[in-house]
mmCIF file of C-alpha atoms in Angstrom:
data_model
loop_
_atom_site.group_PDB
_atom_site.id
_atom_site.type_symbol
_atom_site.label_atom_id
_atom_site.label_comp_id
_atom_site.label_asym_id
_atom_site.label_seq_id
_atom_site.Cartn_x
_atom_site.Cartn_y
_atom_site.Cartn_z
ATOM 1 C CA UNK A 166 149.645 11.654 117.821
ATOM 2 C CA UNK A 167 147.785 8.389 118.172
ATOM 3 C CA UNK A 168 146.393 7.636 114.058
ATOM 4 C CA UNK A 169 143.086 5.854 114.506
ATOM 5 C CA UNK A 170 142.239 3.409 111.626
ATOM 6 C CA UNK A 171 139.611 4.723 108.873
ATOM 7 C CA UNK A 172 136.317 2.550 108.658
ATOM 8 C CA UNK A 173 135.593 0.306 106.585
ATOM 9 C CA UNK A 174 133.192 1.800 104.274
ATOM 10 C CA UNK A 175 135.277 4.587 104.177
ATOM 11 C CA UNK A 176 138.532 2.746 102.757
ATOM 12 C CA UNK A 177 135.868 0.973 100.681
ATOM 13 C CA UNK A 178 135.118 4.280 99.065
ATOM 14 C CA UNK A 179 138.360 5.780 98.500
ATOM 15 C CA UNK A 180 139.461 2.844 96.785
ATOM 16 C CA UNK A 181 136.756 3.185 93.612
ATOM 17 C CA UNK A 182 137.349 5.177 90.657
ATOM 18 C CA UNK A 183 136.582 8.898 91.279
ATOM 19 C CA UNK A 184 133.998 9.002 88.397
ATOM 20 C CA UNK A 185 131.867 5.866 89.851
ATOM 21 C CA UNK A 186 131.564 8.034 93.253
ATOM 22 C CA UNK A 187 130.622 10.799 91.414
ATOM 23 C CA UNK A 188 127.828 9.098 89.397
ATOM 24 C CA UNK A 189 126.677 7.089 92.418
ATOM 25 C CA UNK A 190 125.580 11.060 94.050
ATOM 26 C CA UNK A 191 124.584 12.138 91.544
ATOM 27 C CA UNK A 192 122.176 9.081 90.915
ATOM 28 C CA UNK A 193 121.706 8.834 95.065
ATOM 29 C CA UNK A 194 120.475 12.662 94.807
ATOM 30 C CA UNK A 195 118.575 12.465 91.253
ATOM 31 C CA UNK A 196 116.248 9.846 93.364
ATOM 32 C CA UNK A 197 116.208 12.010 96.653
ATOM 33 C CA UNK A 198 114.414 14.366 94.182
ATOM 34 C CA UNK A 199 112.082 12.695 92.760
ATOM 35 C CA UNK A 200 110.954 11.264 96.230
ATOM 36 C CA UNK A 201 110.934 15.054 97.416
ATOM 37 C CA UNK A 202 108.794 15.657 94.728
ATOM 38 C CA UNK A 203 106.404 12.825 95.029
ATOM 39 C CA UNK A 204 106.110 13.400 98.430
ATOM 40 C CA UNK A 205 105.148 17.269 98.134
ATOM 41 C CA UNK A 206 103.184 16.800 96.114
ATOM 42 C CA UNK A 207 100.879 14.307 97.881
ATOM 43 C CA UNK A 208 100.707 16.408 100.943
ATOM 44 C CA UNK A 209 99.887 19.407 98.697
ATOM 45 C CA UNK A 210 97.120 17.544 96.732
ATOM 46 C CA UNK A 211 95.784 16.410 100.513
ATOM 47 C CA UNK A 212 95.710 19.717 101.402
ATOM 48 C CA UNK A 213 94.101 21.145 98.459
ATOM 49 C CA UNK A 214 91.368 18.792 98.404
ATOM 50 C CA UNK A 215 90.666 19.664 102.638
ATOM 51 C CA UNK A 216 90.922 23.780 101.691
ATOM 52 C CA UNK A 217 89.533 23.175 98.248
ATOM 53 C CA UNK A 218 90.796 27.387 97.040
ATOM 54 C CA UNK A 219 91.901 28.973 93.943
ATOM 55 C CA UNK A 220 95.386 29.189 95.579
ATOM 56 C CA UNK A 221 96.261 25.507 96.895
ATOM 57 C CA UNK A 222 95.365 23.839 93.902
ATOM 58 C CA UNK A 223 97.730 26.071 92.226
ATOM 59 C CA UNK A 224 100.240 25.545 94.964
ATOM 60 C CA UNK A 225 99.527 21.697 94.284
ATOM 61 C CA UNK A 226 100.225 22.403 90.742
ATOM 62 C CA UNK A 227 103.276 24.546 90.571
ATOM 63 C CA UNK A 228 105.525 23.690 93.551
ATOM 64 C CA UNK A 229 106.612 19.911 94.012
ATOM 65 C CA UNK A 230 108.664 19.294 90.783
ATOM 66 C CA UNK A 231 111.029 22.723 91.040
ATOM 67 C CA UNK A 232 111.331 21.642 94.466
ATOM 68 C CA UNK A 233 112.647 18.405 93.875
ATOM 69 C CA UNK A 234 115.091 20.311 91.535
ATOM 70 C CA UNK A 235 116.158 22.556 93.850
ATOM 71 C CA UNK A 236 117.004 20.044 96.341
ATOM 72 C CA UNK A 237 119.133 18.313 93.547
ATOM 73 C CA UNK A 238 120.882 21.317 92.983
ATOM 74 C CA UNK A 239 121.441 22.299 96.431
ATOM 75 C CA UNK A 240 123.048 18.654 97.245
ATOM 76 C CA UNK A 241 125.329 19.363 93.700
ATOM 77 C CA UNK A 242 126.989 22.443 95.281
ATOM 78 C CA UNK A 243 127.652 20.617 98.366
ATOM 79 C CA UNK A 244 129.225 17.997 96.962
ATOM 80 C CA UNK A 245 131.477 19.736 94.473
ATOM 81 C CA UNK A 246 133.194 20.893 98.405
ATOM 82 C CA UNK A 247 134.293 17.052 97.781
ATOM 83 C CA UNK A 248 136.144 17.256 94.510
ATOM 84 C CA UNK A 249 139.486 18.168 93.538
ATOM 85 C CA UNK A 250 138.833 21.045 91.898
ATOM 86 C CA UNK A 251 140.462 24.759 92.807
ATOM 87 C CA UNK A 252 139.283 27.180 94.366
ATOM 88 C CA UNK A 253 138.381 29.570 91.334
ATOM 89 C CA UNK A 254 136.532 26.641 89.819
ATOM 90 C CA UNK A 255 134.755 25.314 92.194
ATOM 91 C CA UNK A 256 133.225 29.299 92.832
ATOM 92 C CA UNK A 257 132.580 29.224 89.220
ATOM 93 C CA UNK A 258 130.682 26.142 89.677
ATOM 94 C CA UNK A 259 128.922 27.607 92.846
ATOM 95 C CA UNK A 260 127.755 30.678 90.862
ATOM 96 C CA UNK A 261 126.557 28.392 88.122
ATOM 97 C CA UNK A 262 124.099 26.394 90.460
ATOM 98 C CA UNK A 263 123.335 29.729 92.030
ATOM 99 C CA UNK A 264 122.028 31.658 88.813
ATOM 100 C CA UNK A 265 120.181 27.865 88.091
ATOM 101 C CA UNK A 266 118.211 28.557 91.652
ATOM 102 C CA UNK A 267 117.539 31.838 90.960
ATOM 103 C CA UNK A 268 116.318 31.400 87.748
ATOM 104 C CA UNK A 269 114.281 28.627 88.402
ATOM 105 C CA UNK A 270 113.072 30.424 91.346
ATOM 106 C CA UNK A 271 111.963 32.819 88.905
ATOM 107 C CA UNK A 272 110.510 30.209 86.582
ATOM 108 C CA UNK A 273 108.299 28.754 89.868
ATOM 109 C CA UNK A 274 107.094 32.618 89.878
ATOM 110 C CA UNK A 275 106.229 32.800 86.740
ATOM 111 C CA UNK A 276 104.737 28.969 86.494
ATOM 112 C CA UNK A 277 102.756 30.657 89.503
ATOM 113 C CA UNK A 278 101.252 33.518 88.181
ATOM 114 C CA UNK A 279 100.498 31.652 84.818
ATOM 115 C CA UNK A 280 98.298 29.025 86.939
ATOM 116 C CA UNK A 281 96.322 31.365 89.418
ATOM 117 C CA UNK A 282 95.727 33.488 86.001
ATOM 118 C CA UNK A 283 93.912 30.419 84.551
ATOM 119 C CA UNK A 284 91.979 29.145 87.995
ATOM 120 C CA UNK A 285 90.825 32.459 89.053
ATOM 121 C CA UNK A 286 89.803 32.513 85.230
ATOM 122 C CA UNK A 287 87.643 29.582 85.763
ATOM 123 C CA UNK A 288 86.061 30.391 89.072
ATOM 124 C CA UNK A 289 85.853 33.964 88.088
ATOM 125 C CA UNK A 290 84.474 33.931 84.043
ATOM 126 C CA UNK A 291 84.455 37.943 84.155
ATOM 127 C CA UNK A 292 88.303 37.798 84.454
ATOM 128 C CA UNK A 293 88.662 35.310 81.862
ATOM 129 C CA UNK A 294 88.838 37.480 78.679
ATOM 130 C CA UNK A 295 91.406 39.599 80.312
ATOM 131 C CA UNK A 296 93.817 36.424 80.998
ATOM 132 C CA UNK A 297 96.215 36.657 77.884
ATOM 133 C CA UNK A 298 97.273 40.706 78.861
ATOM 134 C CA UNK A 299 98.083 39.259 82.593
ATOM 135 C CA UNK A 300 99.974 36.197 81.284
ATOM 136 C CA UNK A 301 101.393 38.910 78.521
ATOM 137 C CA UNK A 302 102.868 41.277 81.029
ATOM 138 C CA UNK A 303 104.309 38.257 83.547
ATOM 139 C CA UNK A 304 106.027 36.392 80.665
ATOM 140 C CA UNK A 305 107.689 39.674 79.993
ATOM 141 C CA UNK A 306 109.108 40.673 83.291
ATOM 142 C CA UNK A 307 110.143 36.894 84.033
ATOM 143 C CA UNK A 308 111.925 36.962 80.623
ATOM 144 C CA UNK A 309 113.375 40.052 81.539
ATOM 145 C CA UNK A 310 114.942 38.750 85.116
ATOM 146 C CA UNK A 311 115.978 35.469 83.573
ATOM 147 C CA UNK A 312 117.790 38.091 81.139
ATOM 148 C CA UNK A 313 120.009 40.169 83.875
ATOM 149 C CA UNK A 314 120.303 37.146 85.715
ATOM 150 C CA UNK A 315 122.121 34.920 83.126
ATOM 151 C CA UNK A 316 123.887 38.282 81.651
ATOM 152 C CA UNK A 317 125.254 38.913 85.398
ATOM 153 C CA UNK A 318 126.641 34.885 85.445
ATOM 154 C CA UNK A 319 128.576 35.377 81.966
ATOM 155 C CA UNK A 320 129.987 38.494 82.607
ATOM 156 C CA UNK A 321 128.161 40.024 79.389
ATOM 157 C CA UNK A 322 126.859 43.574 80.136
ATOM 158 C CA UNK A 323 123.553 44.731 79.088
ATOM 159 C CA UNK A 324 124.166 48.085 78.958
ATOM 160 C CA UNK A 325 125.203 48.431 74.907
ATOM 161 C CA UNK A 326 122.203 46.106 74.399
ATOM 162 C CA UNK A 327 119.749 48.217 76.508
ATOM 163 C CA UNK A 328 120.702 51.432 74.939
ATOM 164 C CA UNK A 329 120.289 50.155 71.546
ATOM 165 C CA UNK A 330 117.234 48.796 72.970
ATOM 166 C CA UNK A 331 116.383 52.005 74.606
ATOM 167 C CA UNK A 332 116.371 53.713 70.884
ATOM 168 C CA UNK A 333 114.800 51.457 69.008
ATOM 169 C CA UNK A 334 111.814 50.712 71.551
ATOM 170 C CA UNK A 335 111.643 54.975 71.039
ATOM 171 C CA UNK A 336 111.347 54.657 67.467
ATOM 172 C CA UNK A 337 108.979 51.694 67.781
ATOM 173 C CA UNK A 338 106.621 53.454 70.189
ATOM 174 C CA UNK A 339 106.574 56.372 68.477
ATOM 175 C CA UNK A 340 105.451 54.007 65.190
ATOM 176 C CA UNK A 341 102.836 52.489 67.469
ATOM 177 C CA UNK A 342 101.464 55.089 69.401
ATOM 178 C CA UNK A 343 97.694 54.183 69.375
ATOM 179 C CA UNK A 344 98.420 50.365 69.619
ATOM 180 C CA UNK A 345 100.508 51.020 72.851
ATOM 181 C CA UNK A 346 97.863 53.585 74.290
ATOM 182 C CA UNK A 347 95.223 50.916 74.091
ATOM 183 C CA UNK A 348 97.578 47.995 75.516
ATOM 184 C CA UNK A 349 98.230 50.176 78.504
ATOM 185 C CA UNK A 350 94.291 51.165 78.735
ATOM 186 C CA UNK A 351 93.679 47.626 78.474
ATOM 187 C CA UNK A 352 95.786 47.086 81.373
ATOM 188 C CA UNK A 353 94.276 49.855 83.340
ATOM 189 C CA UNK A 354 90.807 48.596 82.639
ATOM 190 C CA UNK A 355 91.871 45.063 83.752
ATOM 191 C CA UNK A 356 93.006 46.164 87.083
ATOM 192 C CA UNK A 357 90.515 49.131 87.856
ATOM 193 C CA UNK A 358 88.109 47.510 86.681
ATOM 194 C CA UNK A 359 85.679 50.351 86.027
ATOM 195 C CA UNK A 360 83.590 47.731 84.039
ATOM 196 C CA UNK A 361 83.957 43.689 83.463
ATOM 197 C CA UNK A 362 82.633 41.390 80.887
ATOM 198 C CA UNK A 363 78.947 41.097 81.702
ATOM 199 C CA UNK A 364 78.347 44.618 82.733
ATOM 200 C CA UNK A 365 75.780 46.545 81.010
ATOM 201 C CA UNK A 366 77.258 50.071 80.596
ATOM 202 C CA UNK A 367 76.766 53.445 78.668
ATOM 203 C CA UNK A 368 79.448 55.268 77.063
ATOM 204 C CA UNK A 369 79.545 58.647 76.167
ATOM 205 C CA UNK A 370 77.577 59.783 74.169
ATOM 206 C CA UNK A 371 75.272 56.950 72.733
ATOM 207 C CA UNK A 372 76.756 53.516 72.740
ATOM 208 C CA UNK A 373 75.701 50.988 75.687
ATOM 209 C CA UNK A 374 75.093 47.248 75.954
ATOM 210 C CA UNK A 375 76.848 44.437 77.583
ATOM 211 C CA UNK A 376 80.668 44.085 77.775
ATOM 212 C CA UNK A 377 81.478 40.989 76.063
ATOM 213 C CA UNK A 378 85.033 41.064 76.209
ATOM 214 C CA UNK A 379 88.023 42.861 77.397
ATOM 215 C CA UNK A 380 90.933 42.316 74.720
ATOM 216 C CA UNK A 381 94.188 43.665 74.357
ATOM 217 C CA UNK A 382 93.514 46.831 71.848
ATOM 218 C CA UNK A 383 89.493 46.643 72.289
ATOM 219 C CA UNK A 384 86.545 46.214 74.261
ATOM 220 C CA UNK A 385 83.721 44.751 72.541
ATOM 221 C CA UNK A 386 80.097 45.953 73.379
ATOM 222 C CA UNK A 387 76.883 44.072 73.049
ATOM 223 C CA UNK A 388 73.999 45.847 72.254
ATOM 224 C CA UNK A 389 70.461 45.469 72.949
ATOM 225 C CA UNK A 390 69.963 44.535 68.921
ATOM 226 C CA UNK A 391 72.415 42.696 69.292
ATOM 227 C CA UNK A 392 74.939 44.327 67.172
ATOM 228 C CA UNK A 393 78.656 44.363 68.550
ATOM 229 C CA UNK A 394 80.149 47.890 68.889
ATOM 230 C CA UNK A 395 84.357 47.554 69.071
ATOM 231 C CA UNK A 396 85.771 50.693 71.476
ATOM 232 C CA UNK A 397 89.256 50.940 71.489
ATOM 233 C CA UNK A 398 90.295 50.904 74.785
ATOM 234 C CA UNK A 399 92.044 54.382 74.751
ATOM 235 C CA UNK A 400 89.118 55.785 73.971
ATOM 236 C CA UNK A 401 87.220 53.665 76.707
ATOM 237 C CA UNK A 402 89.568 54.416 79.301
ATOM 238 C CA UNK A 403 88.741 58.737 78.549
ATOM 239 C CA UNK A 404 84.855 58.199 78.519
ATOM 240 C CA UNK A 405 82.246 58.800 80.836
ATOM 241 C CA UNK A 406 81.034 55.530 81.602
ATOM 242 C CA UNK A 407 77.452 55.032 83.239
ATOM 243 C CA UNK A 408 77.901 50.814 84.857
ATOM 244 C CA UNK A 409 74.390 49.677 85.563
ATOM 245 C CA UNK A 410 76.017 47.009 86.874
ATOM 246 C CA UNK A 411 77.878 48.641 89.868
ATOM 247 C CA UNK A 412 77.526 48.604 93.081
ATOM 248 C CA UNK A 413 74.552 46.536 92.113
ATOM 249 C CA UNK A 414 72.343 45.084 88.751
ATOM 250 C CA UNK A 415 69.314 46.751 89.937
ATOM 251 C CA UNK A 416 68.362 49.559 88.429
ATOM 252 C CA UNK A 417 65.921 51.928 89.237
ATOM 253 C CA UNK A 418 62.421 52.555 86.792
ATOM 254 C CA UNK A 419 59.435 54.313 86.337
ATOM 255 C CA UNK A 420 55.788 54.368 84.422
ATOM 256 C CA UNK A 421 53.868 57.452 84.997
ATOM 257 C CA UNK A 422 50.270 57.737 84.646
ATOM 258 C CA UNK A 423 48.114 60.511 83.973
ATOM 259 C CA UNK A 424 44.318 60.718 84.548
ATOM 260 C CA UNK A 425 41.566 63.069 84.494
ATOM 261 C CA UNK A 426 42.178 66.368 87.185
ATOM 262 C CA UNK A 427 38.443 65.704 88.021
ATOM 263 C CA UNK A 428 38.951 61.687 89.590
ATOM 264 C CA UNK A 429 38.941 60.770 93.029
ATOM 265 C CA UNK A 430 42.771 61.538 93.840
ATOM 266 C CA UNK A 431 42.835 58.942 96.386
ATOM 267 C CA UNK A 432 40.956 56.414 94.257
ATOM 268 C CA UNK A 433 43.644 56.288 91.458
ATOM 269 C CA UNK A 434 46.648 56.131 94.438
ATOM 270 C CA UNK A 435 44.958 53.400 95.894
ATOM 271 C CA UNK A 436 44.598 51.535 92.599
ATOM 272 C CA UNK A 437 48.408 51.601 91.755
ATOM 273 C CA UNK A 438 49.565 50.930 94.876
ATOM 274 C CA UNK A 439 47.210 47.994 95.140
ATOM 275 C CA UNK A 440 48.987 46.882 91.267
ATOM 276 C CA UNK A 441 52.668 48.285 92.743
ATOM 277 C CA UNK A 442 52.042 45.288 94.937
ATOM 278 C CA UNK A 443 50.801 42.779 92.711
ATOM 279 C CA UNK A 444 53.711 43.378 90.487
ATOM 280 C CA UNK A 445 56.255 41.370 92.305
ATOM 281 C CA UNK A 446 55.080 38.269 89.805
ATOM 282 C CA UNK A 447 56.388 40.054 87.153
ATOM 283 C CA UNK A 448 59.489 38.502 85.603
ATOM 284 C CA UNK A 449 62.327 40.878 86.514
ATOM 285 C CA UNK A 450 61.080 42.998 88.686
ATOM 286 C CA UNK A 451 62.817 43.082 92.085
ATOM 287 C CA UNK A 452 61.486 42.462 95.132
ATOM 288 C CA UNK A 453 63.518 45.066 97.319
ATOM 289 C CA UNK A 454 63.038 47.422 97.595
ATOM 290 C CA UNK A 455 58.857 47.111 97.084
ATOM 291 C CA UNK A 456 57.497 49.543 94.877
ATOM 292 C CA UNK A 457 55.813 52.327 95.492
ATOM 293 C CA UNK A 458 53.503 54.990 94.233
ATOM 294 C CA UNK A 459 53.644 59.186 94.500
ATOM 295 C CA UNK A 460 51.791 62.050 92.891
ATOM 296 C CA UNK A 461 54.403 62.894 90.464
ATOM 297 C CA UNK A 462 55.079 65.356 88.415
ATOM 298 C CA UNK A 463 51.463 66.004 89.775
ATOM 299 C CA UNK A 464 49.194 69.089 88.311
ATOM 300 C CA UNK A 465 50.226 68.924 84.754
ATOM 301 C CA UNK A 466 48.142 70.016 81.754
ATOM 302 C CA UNK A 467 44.533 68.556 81.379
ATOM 303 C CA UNK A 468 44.912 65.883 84.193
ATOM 304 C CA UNK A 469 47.386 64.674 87.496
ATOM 305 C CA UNK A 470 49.988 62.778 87.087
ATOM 306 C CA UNK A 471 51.158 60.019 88.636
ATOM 307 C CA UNK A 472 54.444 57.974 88.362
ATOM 308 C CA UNK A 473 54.855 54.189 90.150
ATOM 309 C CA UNK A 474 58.840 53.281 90.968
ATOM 310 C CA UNK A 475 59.706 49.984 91.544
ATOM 311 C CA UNK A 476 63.137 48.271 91.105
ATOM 312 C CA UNK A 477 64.345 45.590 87.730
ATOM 313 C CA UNK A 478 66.972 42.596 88.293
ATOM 314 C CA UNK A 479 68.838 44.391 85.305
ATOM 315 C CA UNK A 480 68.383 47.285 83.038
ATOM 316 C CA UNK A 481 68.230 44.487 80.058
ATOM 317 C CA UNK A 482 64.401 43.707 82.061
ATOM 318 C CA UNK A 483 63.263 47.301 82.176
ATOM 319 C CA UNK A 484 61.575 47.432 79.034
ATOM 320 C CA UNK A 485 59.367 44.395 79.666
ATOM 321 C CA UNK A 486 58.603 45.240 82.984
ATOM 322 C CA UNK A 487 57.329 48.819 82.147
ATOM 323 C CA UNK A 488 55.710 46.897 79.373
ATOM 324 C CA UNK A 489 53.815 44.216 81.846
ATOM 325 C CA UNK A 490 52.934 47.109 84.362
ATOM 326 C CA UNK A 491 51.152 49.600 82.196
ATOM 327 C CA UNK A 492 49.035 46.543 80.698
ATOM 328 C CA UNK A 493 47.795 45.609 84.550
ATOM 329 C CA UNK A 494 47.323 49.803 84.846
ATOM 330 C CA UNK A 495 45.160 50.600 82.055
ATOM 331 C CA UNK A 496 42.837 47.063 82.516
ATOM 332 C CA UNK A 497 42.497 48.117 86.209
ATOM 333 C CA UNK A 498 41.648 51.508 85.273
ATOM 334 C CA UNK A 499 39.319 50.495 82.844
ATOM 335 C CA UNK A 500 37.753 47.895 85.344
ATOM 336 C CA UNK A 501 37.092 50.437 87.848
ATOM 337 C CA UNK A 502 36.409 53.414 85.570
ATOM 338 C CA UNK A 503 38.960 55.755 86.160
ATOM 339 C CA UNK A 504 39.875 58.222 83.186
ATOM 340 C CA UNK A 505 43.189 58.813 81.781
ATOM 341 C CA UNK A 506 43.919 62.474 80.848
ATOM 342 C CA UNK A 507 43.178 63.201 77.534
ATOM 343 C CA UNK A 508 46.046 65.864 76.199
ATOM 344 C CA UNK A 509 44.246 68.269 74.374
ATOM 345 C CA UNK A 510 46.002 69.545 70.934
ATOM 346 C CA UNK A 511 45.173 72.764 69.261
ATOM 347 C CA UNK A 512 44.940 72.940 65.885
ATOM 348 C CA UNK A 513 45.477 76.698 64.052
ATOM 349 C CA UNK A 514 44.230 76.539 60.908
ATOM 350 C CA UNK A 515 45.026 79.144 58.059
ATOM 351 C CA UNK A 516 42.150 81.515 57.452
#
């Protein structure tokens, strides 16, 4: 068999300490990373600023240094195929390197979440208050695969340490009954999303105002006063909730008028329809749809009555509107001499 002579470089190499070799990858491959890195994450940041979204600036964010790790620890486990090790420790040493991917494949998950949380919280400021339960729950489930992970590399098993977990967590939730019912109410109302911070709702049977805040035990409601009303989020979560918010902030309002059963009928319509339609200067009232005016509840006693419905931004602008609007009636009325009904009220007097 004809021996062909090894190359230079080669002979080169085998002729240094083991150790310098060894140091020279691992110093060759410590820079491949950080070039990998630098590299991803210009073309990221290039990217991010062309699609300019929540979810490649947190791409541009999250991604280019565990990359450059997990290039450094891919190029480890193929060079440890180089060493004279045996073959039991070099797998040991290959399921090492694979729990480190895996858990920093976890760790780019969770680094993931934890950024989209906070730039969705930015663009998005009714999802802001709710941030710490989402960042809650995915630092607990990463923790939790990290966990079985590293426990399934050592050998250890978990399941002693879950079943005493299993009992006390029993105990504990037993202890903490209410706490936990409004943590998981919390969640629910996070991810429903029945109402969000900046809705004005009503809850059953007398509390409404704005939602400030969605927290972890409580929801905190502004009122129109201006007092804050804490609902624990159990409770919340069982109401009947009225959003004036959803599917739009418009809400629908009234004023009723009622005149004198002996006016001209068509007089007094043509009056308030002639103020419906000068009302679209009135701050808050909205301009679709245009209001409008009907005989209603009509024939009532000592007069007609007549009710004008028009549309408000929010409900927060229906009491000024209403306000505004029965001002412009009643000088228009006056103006043009058209009665209001005058509710009669008996008075029995002891003989």
């Amino acid at each position: 068999m004809t021996e062909y002579p090894r190359r230079p470089v080669l002979a080169t190499i085998d002729k240094l300490p083991l150790w310098s070799v060894v140091v020279a990858y691992v110093a060759l491959w410590l820079l491949i990373g950080v070039l990998v890195r630098l590299l991803l994450a210009r073309s990221l940041r290039r990217i991010a600023a062309t699609a300019r979204n929540e979810w490649t600036e947190v791409l541009a964010q999250s991604l280019p240094r565990p990359a450059g790790i997990a290039v450094f620890l891919v190029a480890m486990a193929a060079g440890l195929r180089a060493l004279p090790l045996p073959q039991s420790r070099l797998t040991e040493w290959h399921k090492l390197i694979a729990v480190a991917l895996a858990v920093l494949g976890v760790g780019v998950l969770m680094r993931v979440a934890f950024r989209a949380i906070d730039a969705f919280g930015r663009s998005n400021p009714e999802l802001r208050s709710s941030a710490g339960i989402g960042k809650a729950v995915t630092w607990v489930v990463g923790m939790g695969i990290v966990a079985v992970l590293v426990s399934d590399a050592l050998g250890i098993s978990l399941a002693p340490a879950l079943t005493a977990l299993g009992v006390g967590s029993l105990a504990v939730a037993l202890a903490l009954q209410d706490t936990l019912s409004n943590f998981f109410s919390g969640l629910y109302l996070v991810v429903d999303k029945p109402v969000r911070p900046g809705d004005f709702i009503r809850v059953d049977p007398s509390y409404e105002g704005y939602v400030q805040s969605i927290g972890w035990r409580s929801t905190h409601l502004r009122t129109l006063s201006n007092n804050l009303v804490i609902i624990p989020n159990g409770t919340l979560s069982k109401a009947i909730i009225t959003n004036y918010t959803l599917p739009t902030p418009h809400v629908a309002s009234s004023v009723r008028v009622d005149v004198a059963a002996d006016v001209d009928l068509d007089r007094v319509e043509d009056a308030l329809a002639d103020e419906a339609k000068r009302a679209s200067d009135i701050p808050g009232i909205a301009e679709a749809p245009a209001p409008s005016v009907s005989m209603t509840p009509g024939f009532a006693d000592g007069g007609v009555g007549f009710t004008v419905f028009f549309h408000v931004r929010s409900f927060g602008d229906q009491g000024n509107v209403q306000h505004a609007l029965r001002k412009r009636i009643a000088a228009r009325f006056r103006k043009e001499g058209i009665p209001l009904s005058q509710t009669r009220v008996a008075v029995i007097r002891p003989s």
